mmCIF file of C-alpha atoms and ligand atoms in Angstrom:
data_model
loop_
_atom_site.group_PDB
_atom_site.id
_atom_site.type_symbol
_atom_site.label_atom_id
_atom_site.label_comp_id
_atom_site.label_asym_id
_atom_site.label_seq_id
_atom_site.Cartn_x
_atom_site.Cartn_y
_atom_site.Cartn_z
ATOM 1 C CA UNK A 1 191.841 101.483 75.265
ATOM 2 C CA UNK A 2 189.684 98.490 74.371
ATOM 3 C CA UNK A 3 191.099 95.043 73.617
ATOM 4 C CA UNK A 4 189.080 93.185 71.080
ATOM 5 C CA UNK A 5 189.524 89.356 70.748
ATOM 6 C CA UNK A 6 188.081 88.106 67.499
ATOM 7 C CA UNK A 7 188.454 86.101 64.210
ATOM 8 C CA UNK A 8 187.414 86.462 60.620
ATOM 9 C CA UNK A 9 183.884 85.050 60.949
ATOM 10 C CA UNK A 10 180.473 86.742 60.784
ATOM 11 C CA UNK A 11 180.246 86.793 64.565
ATOM 12 C CA UNK A 12 183.820 88.129 64.766
ATOM 13 C CA UNK A 13 183.094 90.942 62.280
ATOM 14 C CA UNK A 14 180.273 92.524 64.373
ATOM 15 C CA UNK A 15 182.396 94.308 67.141
ATOM 16 C CA UNK A 16 185.050 95.436 64.519
ATOM 17 C CA UNK A 17 182.379 97.173 62.623
ATOM 18 C CA UNK A 18 180.852 98.651 65.807
ATOM 19 C CA UNK A 19 184.119 99.903 67.012
ATOM 20 C CA UNK A 20 184.856 101.424 63.601
ATOM 21 C CA UNK A 21 181.462 103.024 63.392
ATOM 22 C CA UNK A 22 181.816 104.496 66.863
ATOM 23 C CA UNK A 23 185.307 105.805 66.177
ATOM 24 C CA UNK A 24 186.800 104.049 69.198
ATOM 25 C CA UNK A 25 190.451 103.200 69.617
ATOM 26 C CA UNK A 26 191.109 99.520 70.094
ATOM 27 C CA UNK A 27 193.750 96.808 69.908
ATOM 28 C CA UNK A 28 192.867 93.867 67.668
ATOM 29 C CA UNK A 29 193.841 90.417 68.888
ATOM 30 C CA UNK A 30 193.175 87.610 66.549
ATOM 31 C CA UNK A 31 192.120 84.362 68.259
ATOM 32 C CA UNK A 32 192.527 81.603 65.722
ATOM 33 C CA UNK A 33 189.561 79.372 66.256
ATOM 34 C CA UNK A 34 190.894 76.806 63.911
ATOM 35 C CA UNK A 35 193.828 76.166 66.190
ATOM 36 C CA UNK A 36 191.624 76.016 69.316
ATOM 37 C CA UNK A 37 193.078 79.206 70.749
ATOM 38 C CA UNK A 38 189.498 80.087 72.026
ATOM 39 C CA UNK A 39 189.688 77.312 74.584
ATOM 40 C CA UNK A 40 193.004 78.421 76.034
ATOM 41 C CA UNK A 41 192.890 79.366 79.771
ATOM 42 C CA UNK A 42 193.898 83.040 79.179
ATOM 43 C CA UNK A 43 190.961 83.430 76.694
ATOM 44 C CA UNK A 44 188.466 81.425 78.854
ATOM 45 C CA UNK A 45 189.137 84.050 81.645
ATOM 46 C CA UNK A 46 187.677 86.636 79.166
ATOM 47 C CA UNK A 47 184.915 84.413 77.784
ATOM 48 C CA UNK A 48 184.082 81.301 79.793
ATOM 49 C CA UNK A 49 182.074 80.084 76.846
ATOM 50 C CA UNK A 50 185.317 79.772 74.769
ATOM 51 C CA UNK A 51 184.070 81.525 71.686
ATOM 52 C CA UNK A 52 184.900 84.737 69.889
ATOM 53 C CA UNK A 53 184.228 87.743 69.964
ATOM 54 C CA UNK A 54 185.042 89.253 73.269
ATOM 55 C CA UNK A 55 186.305 92.677 74.542
ATOM 56 C CA UNK A 56 187.985 94.026 77.571
ATOM 57 C CA UNK A 57 187.460 97.758 78.249
ATOM 58 C CA UNK A 58 190.347 99.206 80.043
ATOM 59 C CA UNK A 59 189.030 102.761 79.937
ATOM 60 C CA UNK A 60 187.890 104.411 83.193
ATOM 61 C CA UNK A 61 190.273 102.859 85.760
ATOM 62 C CA UNK A 62 188.859 99.260 85.737
ATOM 63 C CA UNK A 63 188.845 96.420 83.242
ATOM 64 C CA UNK A 64 185.408 95.343 82.152
ATOM 65 C CA UNK A 65 185.109 92.184 80.136
ATOM 66 C CA UNK A 66 182.159 91.603 77.787
ATOM 67 C CA UNK A 67 181.420 88.475 75.740
ATOM 68 C CA UNK A 68 178.531 87.567 73.415
ATOM 69 C CA UNK A 69 178.362 89.768 70.374
ATOM 70 C CA UNK A 70 174.897 91.188 71.285
ATOM 71 C CA UNK A 71 176.059 92.207 74.760
ATOM 72 C CA UNK A 72 179.245 93.721 73.251
ATOM 73 C CA UNK A 73 177.270 95.940 70.819
ATOM 74 C CA UNK A 74 174.835 97.081 73.483
ATOM 75 C CA UNK A 75 177.746 97.762 75.806
ATOM 76 C CA UNK A 76 179.558 99.930 73.191
ATOM 77 C CA UNK A 77 176.342 101.653 72.109
ATOM 78 C CA UNK A 78 175.686 102.614 75.689
ATOM 79 C CA UNK A 79 179.422 103.677 76.237
ATOM 80 C CA UNK A 80 179.273 105.954 73.263
ATOM 81 C CA UNK A 81 175.537 106.918 72.924
ATOM 82 C CA UNK A 82 175.555 105.696 69.401
ATOM 83 C CA UNK A 83 173.427 103.362 67.267
ATOM 84 C CA UNK A 84 170.913 102.434 70.054
ATOM 85 C CA UNK A 85 167.980 104.758 70.591
ATOM 86 C CA UNK A 86 167.470 105.667 74.250
ATOM 87 C CA UNK A 87 163.624 105.168 74.414
ATOM 88 C CA UNK A 88 160.389 104.340 72.838
ATOM 89 C CA UNK A 89 159.600 102.186 69.771
ATOM 90 C CA UNK A 90 162.886 102.806 68.048
ATOM 91 C CA UNK A 91 164.802 101.388 71.065
ATOM 92 C CA UNK A 92 162.355 98.410 71.339
ATOM 93 C CA UNK A 93 162.738 97.671 67.605
ATOM 94 C CA UNK A 94 166.552 97.924 67.789
ATOM 95 C CA UNK A 95 166.706 95.515 70.666
ATOM 96 C CA UNK A 96 164.172 93.187 69.102
ATOM 97 C CA UNK A 97 165.906 92.850 65.754
ATOM 98 C CA UNK A 98 169.345 92.602 67.556
ATOM 99 C CA UNK A 99 168.093 89.562 69.699
ATOM 100 C CA UNK A 100 166.306 88.208 66.550
ATOM 101 C CA UNK A 101 169.859 87.900 65.164
ATOM 102 C CA UNK A 102 171.378 86.388 68.285
ATOM 103 C CA UNK A 103 168.600 83.831 68.816
ATOM 104 C CA UNK A 104 167.570 83.160 65.197
ATOM 105 C CA UNK A 105 169.715 84.324 62.308
ATOM 106 C CA UNK A 106 173.023 83.258 63.811
ATOM 107 C CA UNK A 107 172.032 79.813 65.136
ATOM 108 C CA UNK A 108 169.850 78.772 62.217
ATOM 109 C CA UNK A 109 172.277 79.902 59.464
ATOM 110 C CA UNK A 110 175.194 78.475 61.590
ATOM 111 C CA UNK A 111 173.534 75.026 61.825
ATOM 112 C CA UNK A 112 172.623 75.053 58.078
ATOM 113 C CA UNK A 113 176.180 75.923 57.298
ATOM 114 C CA UNK A 114 177.459 73.062 59.516
ATOM 115 C CA UNK A 115 175.169 70.394 58.225
ATOM 116 C CA UNK A 116 175.270 71.404 54.659
ATOM 117 C CA UNK A 117 178.945 72.074 54.278
ATOM 118 C CA UNK A 118 181.093 70.723 57.139
ATOM 119 C CA UNK A 119 179.289 67.688 58.510
ATOM 120 C CA UNK A 120 181.086 64.442 57.364
ATOM 121 C CA UNK A 121 177.802 62.620 57.324
ATOM 122 C CA UNK A 122 175.177 64.380 55.166
ATOM 123 C CA UNK A 123 171.852 64.218 56.961
ATOM 124 C CA UNK A 124 169.038 65.283 54.568
ATOM 125 C CA UNK A 125 166.613 65.949 57.459
ATOM 126 C CA UNK A 126 169.049 68.390 59.234
ATOM 127 C CA UNK A 127 170.067 70.189 56.100
ATOM 128 C CA UNK A 128 166.463 70.619 55.037
ATOM 129 C CA UNK A 129 165.337 71.727 58.466
ATOM 130 C CA UNK A 130 167.996 74.390 58.918
ATOM 131 C CA UNK A 131 167.753 75.572 55.225
ATOM 132 C CA UNK A 132 163.962 76.073 55.481
ATOM 133 C CA UNK A 133 164.200 77.831 58.793
ATOM 134 C CA UNK A 134 167.054 80.055 57.612
ATOM 135 C CA UNK A 135 165.028 81.030 54.501
ATOM 136 C CA UNK A 136 161.891 81.716 56.570
ATOM 137 C CA UNK A 137 164.073 84.016 58.810
ATOM 138 C CA UNK A 138 165.461 85.776 55.770
ATOM 139 C CA UNK A 139 161.865 86.382 54.442
ATOM 140 C CA UNK A 140 160.950 87.921 57.826
ATOM 141 C CA UNK A 141 163.858 90.359 57.399
ATOM 142 C CA UNK A 142 162.904 91.026 53.772
ATOM 143 C CA UNK A 143 159.358 91.828 54.760
ATOM 144 C CA UNK A 144 160.502 94.173 57.477
ATOM 145 C CA UNK A 145 162.790 95.983 55.024
ATOM 146 C CA UNK A 146 160.035 96.378 52.381
ATOM 147 C CA UNK A 147 158.862 99.468 54.327
ATOM 148 C CA UNK A 148 162.004 100.384 56.333
ATOM 149 C CA UNK A 149 165.510 101.358 55.137
ATOM 150 C CA UNK A 150 166.931 99.820 58.282
ATOM 151 C CA UNK A 151 165.792 97.107 60.635
ATOM 152 C CA UNK A 152 164.866 99.539 63.482
ATOM 153 C CA UNK A 153 163.156 101.936 61.057
ATOM 154 C CA UNK A 154 164.665 105.045 59.531
ATOM 155 C CA UNK A 155 168.065 104.898 61.166
ATOM 156 C CA UNK A 156 171.008 102.634 61.095
ATOM 157 C CA UNK A 157 171.542 100.882 64.502
ATOM 158 C CA UNK A 158 173.211 97.953 66.164
ATOM 159 C CA UNK A 159 170.384 95.748 64.772
ATOM 160 C CA UNK A 160 171.854 96.391 61.219
ATOM 161 C CA UNK A 161 175.466 95.904 62.403
ATOM 162 C CA UNK A 162 174.713 92.597 64.091
ATOM 163 C CA UNK A 163 172.612 91.164 61.232
ATOM 164 C CA UNK A 164 174.784 92.182 58.323
ATOM 165 C CA UNK A 165 177.510 89.578 58.519
ATOM 166 C CA UNK A 166 175.445 86.417 58.384
ATOM 167 C CA UNK A 167 172.836 87.779 56.078
ATOM 168 C CA UNK A 168 175.513 88.945 53.599
ATOM 169 C CA UNK A 169 176.777 85.399 53.351
ATOM 170 C CA UNK A 170 173.287 83.982 53.327
ATOM 171 C CA UNK A 171 172.215 85.780 50.293
ATOM 172 C CA UNK A 172 175.460 85.086 48.376
ATOM 173 C CA UNK A 173 176.631 82.091 46.339
ATOM 174 C CA UNK A 174 178.222 80.645 49.523
ATOM 175 C CA UNK A 175 174.794 80.692 51.132
ATOM 176 C CA UNK A 176 171.170 80.297 50.091
ATOM 177 C CA UNK A 177 171.251 82.457 46.917
ATOM 178 C CA UNK A 178 170.162 79.583 44.645
ATOM 179 C CA UNK A 179 167.626 78.269 47.196
ATOM 180 C CA UNK A 180 165.478 81.443 46.939
ATOM 181 C CA UNK A 181 167.379 84.192 48.781
ATOM 182 C CA UNK A 182 168.132 85.948 45.394
ATOM 183 C CA UNK A 183 164.422 86.791 45.277
ATOM 184 C CA UNK A 184 164.481 88.801 48.489
ATOM 185 C CA UNK A 185 164.810 92.189 46.912
ATOM 186 C CA UNK A 186 164.534 94.422 49.899
ATOM 187 C CA UNK A 187 167.049 92.338 51.779
ATOM 188 C CA UNK A 188 169.481 92.421 48.943
ATOM 189 C CA UNK A 189 169.039 96.206 48.777
ATOM 190 C CA UNK A 190 169.700 96.483 52.541
ATOM 191 C CA UNK A 191 172.883 94.329 52.215
ATOM 192 C CA UNK A 192 174.034 96.857 49.524
ATOM 193 C CA UNK A 193 173.114 99.791 51.718
ATOM 194 C CA UNK A 194 174.780 98.604 54.779
ATOM 195 C CA UNK A 195 177.815 97.042 52.957
ATOM 196 C CA UNK A 196 178.538 100.360 51.240
ATOM 197 C CA UNK A 197 179.160 102.209 54.540
ATOM 198 C CA UNK A 198 182.742 103.155 54.885
ATOM 199 C CA UNK A 199 183.170 101.751 58.340
ATOM 200 C CA UNK A 200 181.623 98.410 57.338
ATOM 201 C CA UNK A 201 184.062 98.143 54.343
ATOM 202 C CA UNK A 202 186.976 99.258 56.484
ATOM 203 C CA UNK A 203 186.245 96.797 59.179
ATOM 204 C CA UNK A 204 186.053 93.836 56.828
ATOM 205 C CA UNK A 205 189.274 94.923 55.079
ATOM 206 C CA UNK A 206 191.040 95.515 58.391
ATOM 207 C CA UNK A 207 190.124 92.082 59.762
ATOM 208 C CA UNK A 208 191.106 90.296 56.618
ATOM 209 C CA UNK A 209 194.385 92.218 56.312
ATOM 210 C CA UNK A 210 195.239 91.351 59.955
ATOM 211 C CA UNK A 211 194.662 87.662 59.277
ATOM 212 C CA UNK A 212 196.785 87.622 56.105
ATOM 213 C CA UNK A 213 199.692 89.556 57.775
ATOM 214 C CA UNK A 214 199.655 86.996 60.417
ATOM 215 C CA UNK A 215 200.276 84.274 57.814
HETATM 216 N N1 GSH B 301 176.431 83.663 70.453
HETATM 217 C C1 GSH B 301 177.841 83.951 70.311
HETATM 218 C C2 GSH B 301 178.311 83.057 69.202
HETATM 219 C C3 GSH B 301 179.800 83.138 69.000
HETATM 220 C C4 GSH B 301 180.371 82.069 68.152
HETATM 221 O O1 GSH B 301 179.611 81.102 67.649
HETATM 222 N N2 GSH B 301 181.662 82.127 67.769
HETATM 223 C C5 GSH B 301 182.154 81.121 66.855
HETATM 224 C C6 GSH B 301 182.883 81.717 65.725
HETATM 225 S S1 GSH B 301 181.710 82.531 64.650
HETATM 226 C C7 GSH B 301 183.397 80.457 67.675
HETATM 227 O O2 GSH B 301 184.075 81.085 68.440
HETATM 228 N N3 GSH B 301 183.533 79.184 67.399
HETATM 229 C C8 GSH B 301 184.586 78.426 68.004
HETATM 230 C C9 GSH B 301 184.133 77.372 68.892
HETATM 231 O O3 GSH B 301 182.914 77.149 69.048
HETATM 232 O O4 GSH B 301 184.896 76.671 69.478
HETATM 233 C C10 GSH B 301 177.996 85.470 69.946
HETATM 234 O O5 GSH B 301 177.103 86.008 69.323
HETATM 235 O O6 GSH B 301 178.956 86.026 70.364
#
């Protein structure tokens, strides 16, 4: 059985969706990052970086910990043989668009979110810089999706799973919709396509329900 440690954020959603898509059994442990639970010693033993998400895989006679959402998705893809092509251009595209999220989409949108919404001091330079870079990144995704249904090409992969959470928010009213994201038609169609998958809907519902039940 896999233990998943996560929270209701775009990064936290990724492994829930992957586990649901793969049909794996798992125990969901909510780590309330608003209370600082991610910095507690027992969690730091699983992720020394003190951030969700993380998993511990207890199958197979030994416990394997994995942190960083990209590493978790690749680990689960290799464990199950799903959502990561094994060779050729399809594998290269899947890994490239996966790391594009980890190194670009996540950090840039995360910084924009911080400076535009949470920073007590509003710094126009920082807000503009991260908004413009986020929009540029969204346009790169849109361009890719003009001729491909999914980021790696014809098939749904971990690249779609990992990009979905942040992009879904980015194109919404909570994100950059009115800053130009609403014009990215191929990206919007992809958000619909991925968001209509039963496992994606189920994972978001499951995470939110678990949080609400916790009170
Ligand atoms: N690169 C990491 C980012 C993880 C991350 O930023 N997690 C956030 C929640 S979305 C977190 O735990 N924040 C709490 C903190 O930084 O203390 C990944 O992809 O797993």
